[in-house]
PDB file of C-alpha atoms in Angstrom:
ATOM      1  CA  UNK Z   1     -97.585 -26.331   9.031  1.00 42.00           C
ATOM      2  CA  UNK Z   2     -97.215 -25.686   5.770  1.00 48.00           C
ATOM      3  CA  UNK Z   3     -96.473 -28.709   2.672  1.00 56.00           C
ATOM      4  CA  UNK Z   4     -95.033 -25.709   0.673  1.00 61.00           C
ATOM      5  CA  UNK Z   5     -91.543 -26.119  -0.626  1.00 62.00           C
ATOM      6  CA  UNK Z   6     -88.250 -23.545   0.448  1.00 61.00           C
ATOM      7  CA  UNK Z   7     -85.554 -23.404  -2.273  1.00 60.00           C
ATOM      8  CA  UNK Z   8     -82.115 -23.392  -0.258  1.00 53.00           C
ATOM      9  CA  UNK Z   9     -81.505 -20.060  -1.536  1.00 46.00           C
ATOM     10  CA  UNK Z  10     -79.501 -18.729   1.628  1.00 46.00           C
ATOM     11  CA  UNK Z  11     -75.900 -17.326   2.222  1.00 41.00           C
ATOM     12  CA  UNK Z  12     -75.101 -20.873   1.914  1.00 51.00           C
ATOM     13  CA  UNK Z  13     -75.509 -21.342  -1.434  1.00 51.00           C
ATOM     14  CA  UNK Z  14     -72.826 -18.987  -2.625  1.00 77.00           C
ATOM     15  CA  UNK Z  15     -69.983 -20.786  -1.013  1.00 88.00           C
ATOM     16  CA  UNK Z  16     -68.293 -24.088  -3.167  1.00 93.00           C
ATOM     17  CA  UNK Z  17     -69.493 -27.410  -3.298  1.00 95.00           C
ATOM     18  CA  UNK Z  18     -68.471 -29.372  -0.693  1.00 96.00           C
ATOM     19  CA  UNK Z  19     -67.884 -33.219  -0.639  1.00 96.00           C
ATOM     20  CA  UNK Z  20     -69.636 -34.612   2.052  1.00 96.00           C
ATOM     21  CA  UNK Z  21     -70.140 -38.555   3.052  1.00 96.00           C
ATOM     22  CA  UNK Z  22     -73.543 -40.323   4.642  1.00 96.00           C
ATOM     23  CA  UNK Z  23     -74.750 -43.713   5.166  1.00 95.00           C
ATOM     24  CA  UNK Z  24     -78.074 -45.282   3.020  1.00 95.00           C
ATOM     25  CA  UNK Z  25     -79.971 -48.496   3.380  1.00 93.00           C
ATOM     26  CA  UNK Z  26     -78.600 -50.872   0.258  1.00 94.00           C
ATOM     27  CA  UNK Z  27     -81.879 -50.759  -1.508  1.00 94.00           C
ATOM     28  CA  UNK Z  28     -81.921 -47.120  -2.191  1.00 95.00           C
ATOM     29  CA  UNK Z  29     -78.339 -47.190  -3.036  1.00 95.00           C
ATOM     30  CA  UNK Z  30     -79.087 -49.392  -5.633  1.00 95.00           C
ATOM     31  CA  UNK Z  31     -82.594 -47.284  -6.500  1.00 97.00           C
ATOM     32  CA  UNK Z  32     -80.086 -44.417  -6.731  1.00 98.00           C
ATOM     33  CA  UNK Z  33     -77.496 -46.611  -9.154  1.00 96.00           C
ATOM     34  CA  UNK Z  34     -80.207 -47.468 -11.457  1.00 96.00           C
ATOM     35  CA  UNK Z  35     -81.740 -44.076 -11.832  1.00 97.00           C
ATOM     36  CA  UNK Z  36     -85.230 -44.818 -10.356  1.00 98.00           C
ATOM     37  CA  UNK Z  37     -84.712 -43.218  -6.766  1.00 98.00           C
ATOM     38  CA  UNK Z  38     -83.341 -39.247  -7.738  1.00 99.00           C
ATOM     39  CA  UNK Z  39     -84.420 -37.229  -4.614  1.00 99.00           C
ATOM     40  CA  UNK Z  40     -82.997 -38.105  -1.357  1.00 98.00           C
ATOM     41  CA  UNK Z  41     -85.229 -37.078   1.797  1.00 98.00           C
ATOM     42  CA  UNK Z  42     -83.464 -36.219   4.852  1.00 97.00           C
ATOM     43  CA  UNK Z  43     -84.154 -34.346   8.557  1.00 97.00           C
ATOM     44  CA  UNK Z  44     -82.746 -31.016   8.345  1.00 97.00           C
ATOM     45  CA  UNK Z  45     -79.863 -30.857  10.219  1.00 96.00           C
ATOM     46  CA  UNK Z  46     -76.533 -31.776  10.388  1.00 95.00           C
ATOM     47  CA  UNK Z  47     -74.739 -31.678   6.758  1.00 95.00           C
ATOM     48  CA  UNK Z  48     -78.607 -32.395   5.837  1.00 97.00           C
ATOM     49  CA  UNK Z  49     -78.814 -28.572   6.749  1.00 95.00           C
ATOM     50  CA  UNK Z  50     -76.963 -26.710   4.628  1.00 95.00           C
ATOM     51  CA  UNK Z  51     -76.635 -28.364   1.140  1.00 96.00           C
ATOM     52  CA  UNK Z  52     -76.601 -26.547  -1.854  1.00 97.00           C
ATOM     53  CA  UNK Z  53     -76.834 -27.331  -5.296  1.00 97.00           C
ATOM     54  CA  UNK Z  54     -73.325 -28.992  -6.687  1.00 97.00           C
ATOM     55  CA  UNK Z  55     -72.700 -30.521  -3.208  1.00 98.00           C
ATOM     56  CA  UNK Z  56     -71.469 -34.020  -3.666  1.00 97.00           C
ATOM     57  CA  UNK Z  57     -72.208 -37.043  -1.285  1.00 97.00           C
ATOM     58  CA  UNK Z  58     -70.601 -40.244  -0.833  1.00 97.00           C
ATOM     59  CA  UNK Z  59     -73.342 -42.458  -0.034  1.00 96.00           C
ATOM     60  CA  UNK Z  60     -71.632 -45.891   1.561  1.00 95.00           C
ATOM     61  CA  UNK Z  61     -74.176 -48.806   2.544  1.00 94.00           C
ATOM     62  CA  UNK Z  62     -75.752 -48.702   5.900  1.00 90.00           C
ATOM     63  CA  UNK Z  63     -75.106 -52.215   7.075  1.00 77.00           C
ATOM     64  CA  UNK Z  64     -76.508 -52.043  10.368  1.00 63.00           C
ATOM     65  CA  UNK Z  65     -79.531 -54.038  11.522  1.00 55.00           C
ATOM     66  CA  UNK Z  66     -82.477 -53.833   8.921  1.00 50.00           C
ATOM     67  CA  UNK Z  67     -85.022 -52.218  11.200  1.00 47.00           C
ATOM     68  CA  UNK Z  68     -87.417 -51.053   7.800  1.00 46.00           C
ATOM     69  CA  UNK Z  69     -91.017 -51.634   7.529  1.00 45.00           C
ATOM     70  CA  UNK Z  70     -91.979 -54.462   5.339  1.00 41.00           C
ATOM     71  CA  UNK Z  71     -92.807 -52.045   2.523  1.00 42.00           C
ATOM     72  CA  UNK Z  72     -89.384 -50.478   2.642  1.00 45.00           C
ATOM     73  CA  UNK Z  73     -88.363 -54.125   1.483  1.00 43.00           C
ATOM     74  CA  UNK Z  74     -89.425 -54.977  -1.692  1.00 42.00           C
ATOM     75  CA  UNK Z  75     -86.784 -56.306  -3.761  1.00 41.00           C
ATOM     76  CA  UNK Z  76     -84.212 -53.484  -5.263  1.00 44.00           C
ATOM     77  CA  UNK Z  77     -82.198 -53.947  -8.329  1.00 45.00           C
ATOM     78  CA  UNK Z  78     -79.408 -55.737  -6.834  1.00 42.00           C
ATOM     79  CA  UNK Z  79     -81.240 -58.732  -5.426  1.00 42.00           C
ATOM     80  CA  UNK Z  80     -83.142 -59.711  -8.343  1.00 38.00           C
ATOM     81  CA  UNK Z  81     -80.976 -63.029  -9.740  1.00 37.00           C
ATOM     82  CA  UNK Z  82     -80.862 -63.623 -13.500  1.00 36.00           C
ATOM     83  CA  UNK Z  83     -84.003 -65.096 -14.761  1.00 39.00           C
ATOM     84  CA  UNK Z  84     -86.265 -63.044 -12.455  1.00 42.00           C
ATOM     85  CA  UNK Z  85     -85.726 -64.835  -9.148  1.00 42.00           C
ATOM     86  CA  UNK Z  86     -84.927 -63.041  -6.211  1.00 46.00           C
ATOM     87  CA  UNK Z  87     -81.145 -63.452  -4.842  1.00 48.00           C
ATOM     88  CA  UNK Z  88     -80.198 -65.072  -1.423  1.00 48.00           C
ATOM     89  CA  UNK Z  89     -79.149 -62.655   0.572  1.00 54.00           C
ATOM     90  CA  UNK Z  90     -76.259 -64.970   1.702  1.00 49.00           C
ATOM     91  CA  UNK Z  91     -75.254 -64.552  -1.681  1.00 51.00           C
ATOM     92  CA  UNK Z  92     -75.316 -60.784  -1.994  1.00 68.00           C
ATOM     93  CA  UNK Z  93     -72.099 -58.919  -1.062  1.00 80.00           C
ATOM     94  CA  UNK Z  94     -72.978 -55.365   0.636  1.00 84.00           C
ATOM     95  CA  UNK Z  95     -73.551 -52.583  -2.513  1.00 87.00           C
ATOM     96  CA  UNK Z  96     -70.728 -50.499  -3.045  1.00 92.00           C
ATOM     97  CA  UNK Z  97     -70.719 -46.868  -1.964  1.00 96.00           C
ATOM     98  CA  UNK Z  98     -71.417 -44.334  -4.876  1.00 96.00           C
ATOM     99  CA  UNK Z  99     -71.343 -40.733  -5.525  1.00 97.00           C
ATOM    100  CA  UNK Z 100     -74.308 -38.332  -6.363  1.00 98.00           C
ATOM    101  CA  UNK Z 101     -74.253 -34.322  -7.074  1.00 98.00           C
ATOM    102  CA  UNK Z 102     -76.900 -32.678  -5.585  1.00 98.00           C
ATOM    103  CA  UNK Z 103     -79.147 -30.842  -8.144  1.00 98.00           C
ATOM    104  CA  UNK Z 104     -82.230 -28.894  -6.459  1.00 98.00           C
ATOM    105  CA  UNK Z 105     -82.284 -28.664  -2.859  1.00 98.00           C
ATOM    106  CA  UNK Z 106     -85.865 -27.688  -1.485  1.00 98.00           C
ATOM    107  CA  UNK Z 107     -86.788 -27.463   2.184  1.00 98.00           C
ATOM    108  CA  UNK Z 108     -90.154 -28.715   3.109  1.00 98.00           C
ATOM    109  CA  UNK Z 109     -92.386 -28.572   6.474  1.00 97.00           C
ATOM    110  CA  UNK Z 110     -93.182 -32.316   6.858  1.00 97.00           C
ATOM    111  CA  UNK Z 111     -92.666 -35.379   5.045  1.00 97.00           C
ATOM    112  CA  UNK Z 112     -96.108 -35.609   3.723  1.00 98.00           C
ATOM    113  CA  UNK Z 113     -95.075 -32.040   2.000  1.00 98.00           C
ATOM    114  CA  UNK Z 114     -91.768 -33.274   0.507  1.00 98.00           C
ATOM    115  CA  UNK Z 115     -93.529 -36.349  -1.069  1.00 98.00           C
ATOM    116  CA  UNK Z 116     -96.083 -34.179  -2.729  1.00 98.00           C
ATOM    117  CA  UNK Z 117     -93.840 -31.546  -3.974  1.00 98.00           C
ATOM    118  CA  UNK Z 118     -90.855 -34.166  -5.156  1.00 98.00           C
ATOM    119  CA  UNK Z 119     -92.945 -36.875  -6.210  1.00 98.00           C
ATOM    120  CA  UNK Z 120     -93.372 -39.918  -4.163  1.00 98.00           C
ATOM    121  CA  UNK Z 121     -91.716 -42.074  -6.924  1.00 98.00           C
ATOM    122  CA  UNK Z 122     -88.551 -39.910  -6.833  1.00 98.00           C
ATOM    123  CA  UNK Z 123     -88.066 -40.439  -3.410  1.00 98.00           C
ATOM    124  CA  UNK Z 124     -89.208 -43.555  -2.786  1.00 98.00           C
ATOM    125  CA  UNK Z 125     -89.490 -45.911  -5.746  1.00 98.00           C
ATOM    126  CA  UNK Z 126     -92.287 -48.825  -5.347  1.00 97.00           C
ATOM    127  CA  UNK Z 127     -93.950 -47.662  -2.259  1.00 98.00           C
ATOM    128  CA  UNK Z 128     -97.539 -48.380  -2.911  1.00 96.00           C
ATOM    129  CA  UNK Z 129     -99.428 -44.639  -1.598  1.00 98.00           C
ATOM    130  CA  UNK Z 130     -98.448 -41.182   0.003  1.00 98.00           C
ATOM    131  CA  UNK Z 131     -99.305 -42.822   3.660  1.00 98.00           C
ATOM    132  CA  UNK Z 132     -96.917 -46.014   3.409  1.00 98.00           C
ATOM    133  CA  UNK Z 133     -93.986 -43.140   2.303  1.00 98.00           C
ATOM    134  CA  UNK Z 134     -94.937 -41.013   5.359  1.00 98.00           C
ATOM    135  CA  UNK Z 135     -94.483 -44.094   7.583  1.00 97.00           C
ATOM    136  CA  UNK Z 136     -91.242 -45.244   6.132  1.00 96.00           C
ATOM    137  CA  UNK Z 137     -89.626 -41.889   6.787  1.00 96.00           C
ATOM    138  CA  UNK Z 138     -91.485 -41.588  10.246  1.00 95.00           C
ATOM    139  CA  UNK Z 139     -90.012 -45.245  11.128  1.00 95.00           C
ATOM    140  CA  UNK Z 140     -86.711 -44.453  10.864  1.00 92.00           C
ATOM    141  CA  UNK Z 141     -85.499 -44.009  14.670  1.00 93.00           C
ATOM    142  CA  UNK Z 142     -85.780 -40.342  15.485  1.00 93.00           C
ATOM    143  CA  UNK Z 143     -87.278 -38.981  12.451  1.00 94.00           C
ATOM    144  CA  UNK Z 144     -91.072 -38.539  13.691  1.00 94.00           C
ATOM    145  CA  UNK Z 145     -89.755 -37.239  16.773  1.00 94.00           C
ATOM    146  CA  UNK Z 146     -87.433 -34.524  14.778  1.00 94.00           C
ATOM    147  CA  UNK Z 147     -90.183 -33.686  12.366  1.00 93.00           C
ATOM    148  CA  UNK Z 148     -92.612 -33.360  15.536  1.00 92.00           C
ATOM    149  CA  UNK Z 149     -89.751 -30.947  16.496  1.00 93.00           C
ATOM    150  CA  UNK Z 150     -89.992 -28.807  13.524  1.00 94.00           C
ATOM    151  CA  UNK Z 151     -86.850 -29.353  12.129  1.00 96.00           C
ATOM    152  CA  UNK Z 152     -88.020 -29.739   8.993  1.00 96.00           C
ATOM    153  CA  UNK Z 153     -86.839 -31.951   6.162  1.00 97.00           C
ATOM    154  CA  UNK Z 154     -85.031 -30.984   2.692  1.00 98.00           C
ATOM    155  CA  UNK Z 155     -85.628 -33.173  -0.445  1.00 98.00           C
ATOM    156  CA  UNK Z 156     -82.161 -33.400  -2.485  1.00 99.00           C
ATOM    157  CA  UNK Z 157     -82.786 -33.522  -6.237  1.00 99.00           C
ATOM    158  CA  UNK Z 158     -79.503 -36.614  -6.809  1.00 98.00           C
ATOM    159  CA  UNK Z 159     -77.883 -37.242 -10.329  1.00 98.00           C
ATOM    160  CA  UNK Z 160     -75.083 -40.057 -10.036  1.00 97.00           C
ATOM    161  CA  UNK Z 161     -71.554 -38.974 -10.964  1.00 96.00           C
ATOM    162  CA  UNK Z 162     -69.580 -42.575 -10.150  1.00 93.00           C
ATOM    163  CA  UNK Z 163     -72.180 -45.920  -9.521  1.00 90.00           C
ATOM    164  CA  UNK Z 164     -69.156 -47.073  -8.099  1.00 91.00           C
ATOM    165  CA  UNK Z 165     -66.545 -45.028  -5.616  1.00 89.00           C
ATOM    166  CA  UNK Z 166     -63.559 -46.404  -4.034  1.00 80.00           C
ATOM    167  CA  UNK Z 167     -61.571 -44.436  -1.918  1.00 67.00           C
ATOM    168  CA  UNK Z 168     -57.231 -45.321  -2.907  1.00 56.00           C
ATOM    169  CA  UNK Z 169     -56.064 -48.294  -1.148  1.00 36.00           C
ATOM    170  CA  UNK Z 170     -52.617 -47.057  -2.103  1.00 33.00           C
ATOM    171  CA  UNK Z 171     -51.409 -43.740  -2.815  1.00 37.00           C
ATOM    172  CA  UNK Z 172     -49.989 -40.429  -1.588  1.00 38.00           C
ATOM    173  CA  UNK Z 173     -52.665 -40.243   1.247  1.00 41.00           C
ATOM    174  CA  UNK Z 174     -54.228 -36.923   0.012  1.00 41.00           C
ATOM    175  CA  UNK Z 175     -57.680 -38.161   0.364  1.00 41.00           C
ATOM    176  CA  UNK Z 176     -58.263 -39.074  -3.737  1.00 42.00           C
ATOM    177  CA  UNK Z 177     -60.359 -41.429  -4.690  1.00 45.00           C
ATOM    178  CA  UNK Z 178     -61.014 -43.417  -7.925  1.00 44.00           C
ATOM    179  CA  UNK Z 179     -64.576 -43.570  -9.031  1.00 45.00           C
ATOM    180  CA  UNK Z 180     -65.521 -46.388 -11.407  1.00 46.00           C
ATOM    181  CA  UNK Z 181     -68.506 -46.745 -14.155  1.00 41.00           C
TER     182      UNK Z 181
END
C-alpha cells in the first residue's frame, strides 16, 4: 500500500456543502477550538466518505467511556486551571460542540501515510513520534480492523467557523442554530 495522498477530486465534489454532525473525544475538540489540532483523521466511510471541501461538521463531545491510550491523554486546553495546574475533572463541565469547514480533503492508504502527508502535529497535537499517532488511531475500536480492510482513511484539513454551536432551544423548529464566539 501506498502512503501517497488522493485529493477528493470526484463527482462529489461538485455538489454543495453539506452540514453534517459527528462525535470527538473532548481533548481534540478543544485542540480544534484553540487552533493547534487543524486536520481531522477519519476511516473512510460513512459521511467520512464523501466530504468535500466547504462541508461543515458539527463536532459535539464524545462522552462515552474514555477508552484512549495514555498518550491520547495529556492535558488539552480546557483542563489546564489558572496558574498552570491541571483541572479536576469533577470540575470540568463536558466541552461544548463546535463547528469546523472542511478545507482540503485528501484520501490516504494507511494512517502511517496520512500522518506523514498532513503532519503529525496537525492531526494530533502533543503526541510524542509517528508510532504513538499510528497506535492512537489503530486503538480506537474498529479502526485497525477497517484500515486492515482497506478502507482507507481521509485527512480533513478543519478551520473553525463557531468555537461554540448551540442548536435553538426555542424557535420556529426549522433546524437553525446560533453559533457563538
Amino acid at each position: 500500500m501506498s502512503g501517497k495522498a488522493h485529493d477528493a477530486e470526484t463527482a462529489t465534489s461538485r455538489r454543495p456543502p453539506r452540514r453534517r454532525h459527528s462525535s470527538l473525544m473532548p481533548q481534540y475538540l478543544e485542540l480544534i477550538r484553540c487552533g493547534a489540532k487543524t486536520v481531522e483523521g477519519r476511516i473512510c466511510k460513512g459521511i467520512w466518505e464523501d466530504v468535500v471541501p466547504g462541508d461543515e461538521f458539527v463536532f459535539a463531545p464524545n462522552l462515552g467511556p474514555a477508552s484512549a491510550p495514555a498518550a491520547a491523554t495529556s492535558p488539552s486546553p480546557a483542563s489546564v486551571a489558572p496558574g498552570g495546574g491541571t483541572a479536576s475533572p469533577a470540575s470540568l463541565q463536558p466541552p461544548a460542540p463546535l463547528l469546523v469547514r472542511a478545507t482540503t480533503v485528501r484520501r490516504y492508504d494507511t494512517f502511517e501515510g496520512m500522518l506523514r502527508g498532513e503532519g503529525l502535529a496537525a492531526c494530533l497535537p502533543g503526541v510524542g513520534s509517528l508510532e504513538a499517532g499510528v497506535a492512537l488511531y489503530r486503538a480506537i475500536p474498529g479502526y485497525a480492523a477497517q484500515e486492515a480492510a482497506g478502507l482507507g482513511v481521509v485527512g480533513v484539513g478543519v478551520e473553525l467557523v463557531a468555537a461554540r454551536f448551540e442548536p435553538e432551544e426555542e424557535g420556529n423548529g426549522d433546524g437553525e442554530a446560533r453559533l457563538g464566539r
